[in-house]
mmCIF file of N, CA, C and O in Angstrom:
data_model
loop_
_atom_site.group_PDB
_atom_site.id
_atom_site.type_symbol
_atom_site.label_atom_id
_atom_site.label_comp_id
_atom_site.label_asym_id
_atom_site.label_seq_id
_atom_site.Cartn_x
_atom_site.Cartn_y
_atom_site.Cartn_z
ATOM 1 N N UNK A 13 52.423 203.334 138.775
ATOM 2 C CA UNK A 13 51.582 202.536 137.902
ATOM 3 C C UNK A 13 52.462 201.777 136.910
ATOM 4 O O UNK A 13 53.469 202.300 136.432
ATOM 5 N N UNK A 14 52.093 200.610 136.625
ATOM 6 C CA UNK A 14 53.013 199.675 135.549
ATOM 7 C C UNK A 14 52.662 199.815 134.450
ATOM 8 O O UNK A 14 51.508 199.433 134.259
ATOM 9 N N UNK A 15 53.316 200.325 133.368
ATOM 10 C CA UNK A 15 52.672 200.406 132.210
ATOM 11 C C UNK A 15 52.555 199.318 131.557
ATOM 12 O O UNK A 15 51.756 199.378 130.622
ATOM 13 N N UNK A 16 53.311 197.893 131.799
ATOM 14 C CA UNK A 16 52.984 196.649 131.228
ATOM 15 C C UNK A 16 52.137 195.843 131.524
ATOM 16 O O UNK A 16 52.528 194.768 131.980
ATOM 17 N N UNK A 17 50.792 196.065 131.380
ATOM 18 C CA UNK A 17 49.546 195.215 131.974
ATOM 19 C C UNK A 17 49.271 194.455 131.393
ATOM 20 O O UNK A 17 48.135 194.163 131.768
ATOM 21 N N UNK A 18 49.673 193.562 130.289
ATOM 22 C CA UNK A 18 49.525 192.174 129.494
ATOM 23 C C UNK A 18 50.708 191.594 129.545
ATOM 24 O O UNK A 18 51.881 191.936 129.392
ATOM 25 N N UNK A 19 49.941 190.339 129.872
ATOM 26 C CA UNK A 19 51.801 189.316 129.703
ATOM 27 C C UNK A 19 50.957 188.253 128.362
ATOM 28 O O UNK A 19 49.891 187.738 128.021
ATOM 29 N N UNK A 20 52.415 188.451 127.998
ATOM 30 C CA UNK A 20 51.780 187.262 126.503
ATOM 31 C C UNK A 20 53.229 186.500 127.028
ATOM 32 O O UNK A 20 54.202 187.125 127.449
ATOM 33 N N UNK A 21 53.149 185.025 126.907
ATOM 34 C CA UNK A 21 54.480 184.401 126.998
ATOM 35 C C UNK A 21 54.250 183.115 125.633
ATOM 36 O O UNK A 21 53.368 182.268 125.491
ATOM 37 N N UNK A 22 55.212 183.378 124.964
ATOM 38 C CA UNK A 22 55.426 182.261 124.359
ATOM 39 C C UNK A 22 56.220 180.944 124.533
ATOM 40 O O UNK A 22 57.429 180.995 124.754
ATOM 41 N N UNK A 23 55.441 179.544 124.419
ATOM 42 C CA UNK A 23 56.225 178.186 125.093
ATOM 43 C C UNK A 23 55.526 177.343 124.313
ATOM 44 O O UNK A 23 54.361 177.193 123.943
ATOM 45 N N UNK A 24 56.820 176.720 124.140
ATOM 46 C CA UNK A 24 56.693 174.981 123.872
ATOM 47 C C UNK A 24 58.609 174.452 124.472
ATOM 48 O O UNK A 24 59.690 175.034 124.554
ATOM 49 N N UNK A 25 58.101 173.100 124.748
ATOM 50 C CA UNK A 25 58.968 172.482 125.024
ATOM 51 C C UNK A 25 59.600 172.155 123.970
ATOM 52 O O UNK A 25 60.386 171.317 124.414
ATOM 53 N N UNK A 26 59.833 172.254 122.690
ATOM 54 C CA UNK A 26 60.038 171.708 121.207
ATOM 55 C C UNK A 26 60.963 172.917 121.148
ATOM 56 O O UNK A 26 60.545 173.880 121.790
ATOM 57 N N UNK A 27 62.251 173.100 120.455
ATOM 58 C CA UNK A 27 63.002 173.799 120.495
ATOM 59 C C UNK A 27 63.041 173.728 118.447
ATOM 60 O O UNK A 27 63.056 172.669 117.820
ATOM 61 N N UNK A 28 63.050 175.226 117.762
ATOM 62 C CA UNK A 28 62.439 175.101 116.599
ATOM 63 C C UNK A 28 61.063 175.740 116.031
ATOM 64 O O UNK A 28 60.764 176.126 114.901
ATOM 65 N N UNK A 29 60.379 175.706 117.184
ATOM 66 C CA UNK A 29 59.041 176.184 116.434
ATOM 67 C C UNK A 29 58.748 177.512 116.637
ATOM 68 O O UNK A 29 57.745 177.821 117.279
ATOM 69 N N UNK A 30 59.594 178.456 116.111
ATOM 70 C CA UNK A 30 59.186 179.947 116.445
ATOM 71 C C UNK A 30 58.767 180.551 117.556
ATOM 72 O O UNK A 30 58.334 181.697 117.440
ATOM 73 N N UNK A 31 58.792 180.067 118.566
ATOM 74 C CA UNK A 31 58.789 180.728 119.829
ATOM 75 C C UNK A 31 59.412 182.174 119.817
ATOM 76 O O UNK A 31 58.690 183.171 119.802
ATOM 77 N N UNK A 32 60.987 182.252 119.826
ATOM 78 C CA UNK A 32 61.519 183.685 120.002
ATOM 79 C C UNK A 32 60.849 184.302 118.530
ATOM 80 O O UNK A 32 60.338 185.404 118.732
ATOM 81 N N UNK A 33 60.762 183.946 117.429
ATOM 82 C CA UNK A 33 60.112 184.768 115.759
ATOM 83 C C UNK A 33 58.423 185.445 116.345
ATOM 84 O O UNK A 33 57.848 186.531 116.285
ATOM 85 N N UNK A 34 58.169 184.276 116.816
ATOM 86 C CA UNK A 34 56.790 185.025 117.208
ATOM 87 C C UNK A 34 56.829 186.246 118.451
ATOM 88 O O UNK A 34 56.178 187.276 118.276
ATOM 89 N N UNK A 35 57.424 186.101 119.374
ATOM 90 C CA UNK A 35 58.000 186.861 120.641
ATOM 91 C C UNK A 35 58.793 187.991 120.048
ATOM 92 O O UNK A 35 58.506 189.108 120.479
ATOM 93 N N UNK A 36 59.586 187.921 119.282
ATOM 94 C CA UNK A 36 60.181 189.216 118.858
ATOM 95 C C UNK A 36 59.238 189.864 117.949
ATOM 96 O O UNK A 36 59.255 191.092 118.032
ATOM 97 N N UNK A 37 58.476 189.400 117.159
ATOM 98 C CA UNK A 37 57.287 190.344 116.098
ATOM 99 C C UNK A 37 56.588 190.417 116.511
ATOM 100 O O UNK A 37 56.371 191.617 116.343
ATOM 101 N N UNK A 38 55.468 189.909 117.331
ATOM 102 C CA UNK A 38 54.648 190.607 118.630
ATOM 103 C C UNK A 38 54.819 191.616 119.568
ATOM 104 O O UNK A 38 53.995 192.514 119.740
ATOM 105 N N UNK A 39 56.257 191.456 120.414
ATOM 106 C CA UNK A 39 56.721 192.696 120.601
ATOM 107 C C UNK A 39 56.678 194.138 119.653
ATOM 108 O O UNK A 39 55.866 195.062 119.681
ATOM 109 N N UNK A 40 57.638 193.973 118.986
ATOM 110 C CA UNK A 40 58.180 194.919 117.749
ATOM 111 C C UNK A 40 56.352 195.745 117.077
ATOM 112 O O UNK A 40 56.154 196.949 116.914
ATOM 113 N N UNK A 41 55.545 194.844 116.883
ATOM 114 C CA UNK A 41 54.110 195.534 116.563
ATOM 115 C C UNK A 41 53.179 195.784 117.898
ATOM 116 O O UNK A 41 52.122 196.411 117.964
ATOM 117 N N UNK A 42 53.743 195.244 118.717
ATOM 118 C CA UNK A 42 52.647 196.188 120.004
ATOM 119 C C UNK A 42 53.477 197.710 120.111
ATOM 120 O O UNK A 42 53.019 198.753 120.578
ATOM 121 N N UNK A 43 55.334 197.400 119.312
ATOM 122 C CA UNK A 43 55.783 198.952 119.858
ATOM 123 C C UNK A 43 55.381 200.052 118.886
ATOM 124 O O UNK A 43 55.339 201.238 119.214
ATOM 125 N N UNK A 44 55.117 199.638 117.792
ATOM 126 C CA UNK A 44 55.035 200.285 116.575
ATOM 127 C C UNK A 44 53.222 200.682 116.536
ATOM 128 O O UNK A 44 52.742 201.230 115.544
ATOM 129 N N UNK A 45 52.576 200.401 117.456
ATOM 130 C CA UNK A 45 51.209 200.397 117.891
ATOM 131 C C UNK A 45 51.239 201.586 119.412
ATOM 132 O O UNK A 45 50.308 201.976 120.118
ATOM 133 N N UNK A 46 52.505 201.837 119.460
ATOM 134 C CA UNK A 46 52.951 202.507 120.254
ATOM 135 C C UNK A 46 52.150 202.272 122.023
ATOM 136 O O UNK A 46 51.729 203.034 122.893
ATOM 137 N N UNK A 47 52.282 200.707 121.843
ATOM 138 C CA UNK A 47 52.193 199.922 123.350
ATOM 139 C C UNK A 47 53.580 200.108 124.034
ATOM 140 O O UNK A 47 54.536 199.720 123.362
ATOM 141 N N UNK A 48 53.741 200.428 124.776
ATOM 142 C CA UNK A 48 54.863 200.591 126.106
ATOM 143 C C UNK A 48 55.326 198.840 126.039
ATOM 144 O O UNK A 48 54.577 198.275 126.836
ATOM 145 N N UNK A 49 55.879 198.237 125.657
ATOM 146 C CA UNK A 49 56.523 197.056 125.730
ATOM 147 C C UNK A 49 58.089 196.719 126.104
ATOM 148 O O UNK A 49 59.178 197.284 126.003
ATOM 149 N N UNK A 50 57.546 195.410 126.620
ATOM 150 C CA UNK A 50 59.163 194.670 127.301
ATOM 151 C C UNK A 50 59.196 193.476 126.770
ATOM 152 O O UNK A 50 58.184 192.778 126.828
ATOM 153 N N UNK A 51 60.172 193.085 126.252
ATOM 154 C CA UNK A 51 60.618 191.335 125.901
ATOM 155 C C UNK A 51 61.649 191.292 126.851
ATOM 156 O O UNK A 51 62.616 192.010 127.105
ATOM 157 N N UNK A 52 61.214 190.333 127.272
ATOM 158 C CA UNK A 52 62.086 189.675 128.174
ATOM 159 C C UNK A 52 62.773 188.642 127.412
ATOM 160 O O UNK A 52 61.862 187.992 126.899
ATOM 161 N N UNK A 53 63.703 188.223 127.119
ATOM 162 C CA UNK A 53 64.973 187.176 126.398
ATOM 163 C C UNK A 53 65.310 186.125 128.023
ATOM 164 O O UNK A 53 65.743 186.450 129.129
ATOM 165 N N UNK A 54 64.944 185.058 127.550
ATOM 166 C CA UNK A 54 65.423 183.617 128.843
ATOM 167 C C UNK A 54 66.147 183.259 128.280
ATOM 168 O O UNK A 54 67.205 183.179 128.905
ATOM 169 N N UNK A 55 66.215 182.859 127.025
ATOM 170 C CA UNK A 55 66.656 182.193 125.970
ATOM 171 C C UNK A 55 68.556 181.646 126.202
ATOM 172 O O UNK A 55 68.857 182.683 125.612
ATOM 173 N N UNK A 56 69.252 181.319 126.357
ATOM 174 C CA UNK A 56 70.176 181.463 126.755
ATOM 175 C C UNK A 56 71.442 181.264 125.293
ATOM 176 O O UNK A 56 72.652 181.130 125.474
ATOM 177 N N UNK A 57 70.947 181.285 124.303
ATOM 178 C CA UNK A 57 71.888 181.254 122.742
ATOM 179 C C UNK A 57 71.267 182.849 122.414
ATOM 180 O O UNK A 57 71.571 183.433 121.375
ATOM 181 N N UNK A 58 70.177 183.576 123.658
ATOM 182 C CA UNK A 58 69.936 184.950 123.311
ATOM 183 C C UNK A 58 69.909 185.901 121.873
ATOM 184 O O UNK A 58 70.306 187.028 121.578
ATOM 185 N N UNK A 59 69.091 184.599 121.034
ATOM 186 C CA UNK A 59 68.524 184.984 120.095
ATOM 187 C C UNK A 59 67.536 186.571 120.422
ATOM 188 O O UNK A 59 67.727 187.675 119.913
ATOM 189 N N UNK A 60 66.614 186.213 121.307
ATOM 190 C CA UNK A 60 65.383 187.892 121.314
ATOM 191 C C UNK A 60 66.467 188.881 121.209
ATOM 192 O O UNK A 60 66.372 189.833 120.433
ATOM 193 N N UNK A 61 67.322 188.723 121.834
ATOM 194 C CA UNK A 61 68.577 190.007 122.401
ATOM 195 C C UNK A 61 69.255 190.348 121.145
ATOM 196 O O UNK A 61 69.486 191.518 120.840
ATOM 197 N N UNK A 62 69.716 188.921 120.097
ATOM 198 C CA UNK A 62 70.112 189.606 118.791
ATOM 199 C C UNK A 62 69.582 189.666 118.029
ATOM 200 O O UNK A 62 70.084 189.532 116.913
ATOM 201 N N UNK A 63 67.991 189.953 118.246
ATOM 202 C CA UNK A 63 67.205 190.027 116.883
ATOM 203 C C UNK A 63 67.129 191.515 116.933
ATOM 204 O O UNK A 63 66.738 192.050 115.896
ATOM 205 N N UNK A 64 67.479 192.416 118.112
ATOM 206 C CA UNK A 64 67.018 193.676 118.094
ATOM 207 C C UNK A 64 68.487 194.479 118.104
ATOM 208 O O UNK A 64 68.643 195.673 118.361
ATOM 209 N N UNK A 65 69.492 193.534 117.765
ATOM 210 C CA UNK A 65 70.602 194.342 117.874
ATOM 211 C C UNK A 65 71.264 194.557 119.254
ATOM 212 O O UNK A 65 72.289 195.218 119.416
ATOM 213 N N UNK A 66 70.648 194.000 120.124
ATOM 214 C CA UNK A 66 71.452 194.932 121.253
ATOM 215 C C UNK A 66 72.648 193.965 121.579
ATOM 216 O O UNK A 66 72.914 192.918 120.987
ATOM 217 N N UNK A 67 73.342 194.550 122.684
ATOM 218 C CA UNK A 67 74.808 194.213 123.367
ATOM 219 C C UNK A 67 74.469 194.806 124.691
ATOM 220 O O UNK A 67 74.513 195.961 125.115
ATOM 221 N N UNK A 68 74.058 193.474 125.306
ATOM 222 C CA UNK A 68 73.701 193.498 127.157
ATOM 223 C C UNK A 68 75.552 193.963 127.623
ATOM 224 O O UNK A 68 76.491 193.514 126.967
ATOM 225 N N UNK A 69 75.753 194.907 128.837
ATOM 226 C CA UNK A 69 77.012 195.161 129.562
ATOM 227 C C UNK A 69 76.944 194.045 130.080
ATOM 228 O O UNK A 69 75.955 193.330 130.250
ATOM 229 N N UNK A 70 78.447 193.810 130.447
ATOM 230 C CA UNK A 70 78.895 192.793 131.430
ATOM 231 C C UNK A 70 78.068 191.983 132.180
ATOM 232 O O UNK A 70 77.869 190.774 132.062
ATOM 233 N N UNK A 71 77.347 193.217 133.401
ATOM 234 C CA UNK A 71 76.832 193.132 134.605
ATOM 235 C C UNK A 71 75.248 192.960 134.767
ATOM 236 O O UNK A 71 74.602 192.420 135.665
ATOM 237 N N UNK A 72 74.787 193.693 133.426
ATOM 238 C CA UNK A 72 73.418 193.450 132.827
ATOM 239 C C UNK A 72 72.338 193.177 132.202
ATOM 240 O O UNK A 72 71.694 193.852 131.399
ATOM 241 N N UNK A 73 72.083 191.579 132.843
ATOM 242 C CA UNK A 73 71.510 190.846 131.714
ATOM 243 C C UNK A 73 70.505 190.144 132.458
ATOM 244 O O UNK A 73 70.735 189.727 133.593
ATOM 245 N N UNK A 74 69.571 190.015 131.969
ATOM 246 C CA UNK A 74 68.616 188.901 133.320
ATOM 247 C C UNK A 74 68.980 187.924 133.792
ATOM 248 O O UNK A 74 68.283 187.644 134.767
ATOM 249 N N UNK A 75 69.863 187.113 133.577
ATOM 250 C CA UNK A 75 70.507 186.160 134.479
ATOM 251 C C UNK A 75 71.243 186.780 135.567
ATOM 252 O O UNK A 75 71.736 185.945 136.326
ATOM 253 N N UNK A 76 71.419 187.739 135.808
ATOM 254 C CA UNK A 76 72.493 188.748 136.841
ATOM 255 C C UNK A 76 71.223 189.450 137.748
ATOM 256 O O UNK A 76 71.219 189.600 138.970
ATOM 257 N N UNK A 77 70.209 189.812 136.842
ATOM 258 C CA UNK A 77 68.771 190.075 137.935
ATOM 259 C C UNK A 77 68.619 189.210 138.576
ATOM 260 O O UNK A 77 68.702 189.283 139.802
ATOM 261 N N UNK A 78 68.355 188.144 137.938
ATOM 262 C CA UNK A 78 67.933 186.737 138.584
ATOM 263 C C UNK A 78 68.518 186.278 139.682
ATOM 264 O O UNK A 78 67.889 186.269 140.741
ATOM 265 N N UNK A 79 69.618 185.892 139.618
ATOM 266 C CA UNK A 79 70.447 186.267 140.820
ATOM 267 C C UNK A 79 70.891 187.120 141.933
ATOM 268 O O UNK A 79 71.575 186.882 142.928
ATOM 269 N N UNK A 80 70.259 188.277 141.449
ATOM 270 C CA UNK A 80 70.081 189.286 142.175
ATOM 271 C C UNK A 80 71.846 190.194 142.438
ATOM 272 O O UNK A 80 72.369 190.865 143.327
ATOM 273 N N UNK A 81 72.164 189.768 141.296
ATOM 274 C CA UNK A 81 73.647 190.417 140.743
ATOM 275 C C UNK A 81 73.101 192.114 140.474
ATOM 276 O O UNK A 81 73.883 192.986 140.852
ATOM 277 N N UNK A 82 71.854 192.529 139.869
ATOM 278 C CA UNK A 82 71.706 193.948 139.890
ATOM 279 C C UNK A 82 69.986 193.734 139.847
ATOM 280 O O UNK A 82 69.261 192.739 139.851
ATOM 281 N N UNK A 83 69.744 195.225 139.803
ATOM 282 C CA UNK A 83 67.947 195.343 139.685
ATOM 283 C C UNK A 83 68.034 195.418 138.044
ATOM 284 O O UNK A 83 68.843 195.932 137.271
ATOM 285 N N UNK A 84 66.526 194.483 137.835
ATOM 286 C CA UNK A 84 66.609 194.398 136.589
ATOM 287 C C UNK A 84 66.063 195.336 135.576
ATOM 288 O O UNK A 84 65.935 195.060 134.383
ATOM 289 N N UNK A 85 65.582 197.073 136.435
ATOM 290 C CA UNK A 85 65.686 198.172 135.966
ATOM 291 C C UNK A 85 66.791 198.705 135.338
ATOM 292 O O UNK A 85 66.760 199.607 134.502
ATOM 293 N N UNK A 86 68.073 197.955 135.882
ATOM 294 C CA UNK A 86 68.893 198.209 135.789
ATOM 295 C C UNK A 86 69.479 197.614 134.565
ATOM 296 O O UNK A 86 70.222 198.209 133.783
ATOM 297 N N UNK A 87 69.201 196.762 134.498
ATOM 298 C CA UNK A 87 69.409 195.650 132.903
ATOM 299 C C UNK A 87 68.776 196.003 131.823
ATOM 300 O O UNK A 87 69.126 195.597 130.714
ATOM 301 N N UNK A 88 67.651 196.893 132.036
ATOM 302 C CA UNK A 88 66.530 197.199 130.524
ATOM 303 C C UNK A 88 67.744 198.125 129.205
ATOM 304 O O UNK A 88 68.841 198.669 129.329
ATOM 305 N N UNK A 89 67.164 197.984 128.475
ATOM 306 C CA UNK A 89 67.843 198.253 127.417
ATOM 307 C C UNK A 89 66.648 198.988 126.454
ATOM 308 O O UNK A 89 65.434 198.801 126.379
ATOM 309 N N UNK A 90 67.572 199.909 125.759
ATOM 310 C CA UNK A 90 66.074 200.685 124.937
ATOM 311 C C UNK A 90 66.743 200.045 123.443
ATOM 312 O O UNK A 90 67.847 199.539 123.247
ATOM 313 N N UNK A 91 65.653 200.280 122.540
ATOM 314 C CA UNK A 91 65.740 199.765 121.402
ATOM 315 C C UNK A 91 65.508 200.754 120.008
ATOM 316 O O UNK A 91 65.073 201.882 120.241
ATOM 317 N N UNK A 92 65.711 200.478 118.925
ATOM 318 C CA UNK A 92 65.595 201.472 118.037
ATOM 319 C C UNK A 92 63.850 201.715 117.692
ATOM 320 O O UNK A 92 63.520 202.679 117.000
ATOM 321 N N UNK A 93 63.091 201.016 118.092
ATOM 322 C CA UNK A 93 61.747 201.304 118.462
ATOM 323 C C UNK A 93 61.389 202.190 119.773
ATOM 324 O O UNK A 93 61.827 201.599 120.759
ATOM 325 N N UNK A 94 60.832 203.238 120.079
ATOM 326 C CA UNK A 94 60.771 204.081 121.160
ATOM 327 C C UNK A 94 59.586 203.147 122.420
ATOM 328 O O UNK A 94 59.828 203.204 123.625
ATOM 329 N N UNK A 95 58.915 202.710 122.116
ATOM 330 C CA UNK A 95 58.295 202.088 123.008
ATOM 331 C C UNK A 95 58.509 200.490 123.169
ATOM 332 O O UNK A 95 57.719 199.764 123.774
ATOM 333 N N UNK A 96 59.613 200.085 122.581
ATOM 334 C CA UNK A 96 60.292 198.719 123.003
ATOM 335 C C UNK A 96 61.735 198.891 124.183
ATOM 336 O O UNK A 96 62.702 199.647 124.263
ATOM 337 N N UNK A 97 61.193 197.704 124.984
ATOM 338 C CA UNK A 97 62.459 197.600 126.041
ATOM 339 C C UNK A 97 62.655 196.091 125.800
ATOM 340 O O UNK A 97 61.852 195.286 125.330
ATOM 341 N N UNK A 98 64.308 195.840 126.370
ATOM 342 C CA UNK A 98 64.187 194.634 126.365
ATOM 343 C C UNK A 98 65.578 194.254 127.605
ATOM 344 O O UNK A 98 66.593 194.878 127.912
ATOM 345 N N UNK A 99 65.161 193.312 127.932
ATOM 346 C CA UNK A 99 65.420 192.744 129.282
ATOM 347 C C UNK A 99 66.413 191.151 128.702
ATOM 348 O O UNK A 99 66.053 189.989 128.515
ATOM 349 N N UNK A 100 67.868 191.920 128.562
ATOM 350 C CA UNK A 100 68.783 190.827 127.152
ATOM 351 C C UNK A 100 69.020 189.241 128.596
ATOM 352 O O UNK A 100 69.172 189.159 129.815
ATOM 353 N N UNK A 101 68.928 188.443 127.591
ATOM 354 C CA UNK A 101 69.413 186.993 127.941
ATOM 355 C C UNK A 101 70.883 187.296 127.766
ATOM 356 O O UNK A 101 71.721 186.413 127.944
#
């Protein structure tokens, strides 16, 4: 069973308007609501990835899923929130 059954995606073509601010504090309060959550980071200046602190390995980052360089189970990353994951740009 998937425990992530809502996709919220945030977009605009306008680079500036809080896209990742809103995406990272939406996350961060569905985890603290203790929702099972994933941010996924596209972002490629991988702002989502340093708003939570982390440091993706070498080999694991969603561009390397994407490519199919590893499984992107393999890329998740846990966070200092217990029910946040995040999937680093």
């Amino acid at each position: 069973m998937n425990p992530y059954k809502m996709v919220i995606a945030c977009t605009n073509q306008k680079g500036g308007c809080s896209k990742t601010t809103t995406a990272v504090n939406l996350a961060a309060s569905f985890a603290v609501c203790a929702r099972p959550t994933l941010i996924v980071g596209l972002d490629g200046q991988a702002n989502a990835t340093s708003a939570f602190g982390a440091v993706p390995a070498d080999a694991g980052h969603v561009y390397h899923a994407l490519l199919g360089r590893c499984e992107m189970k393999d890329a998740l990353l846990t966070t200092e929130l217990s029910h946040l994951h995040l999937l680093p740009s």
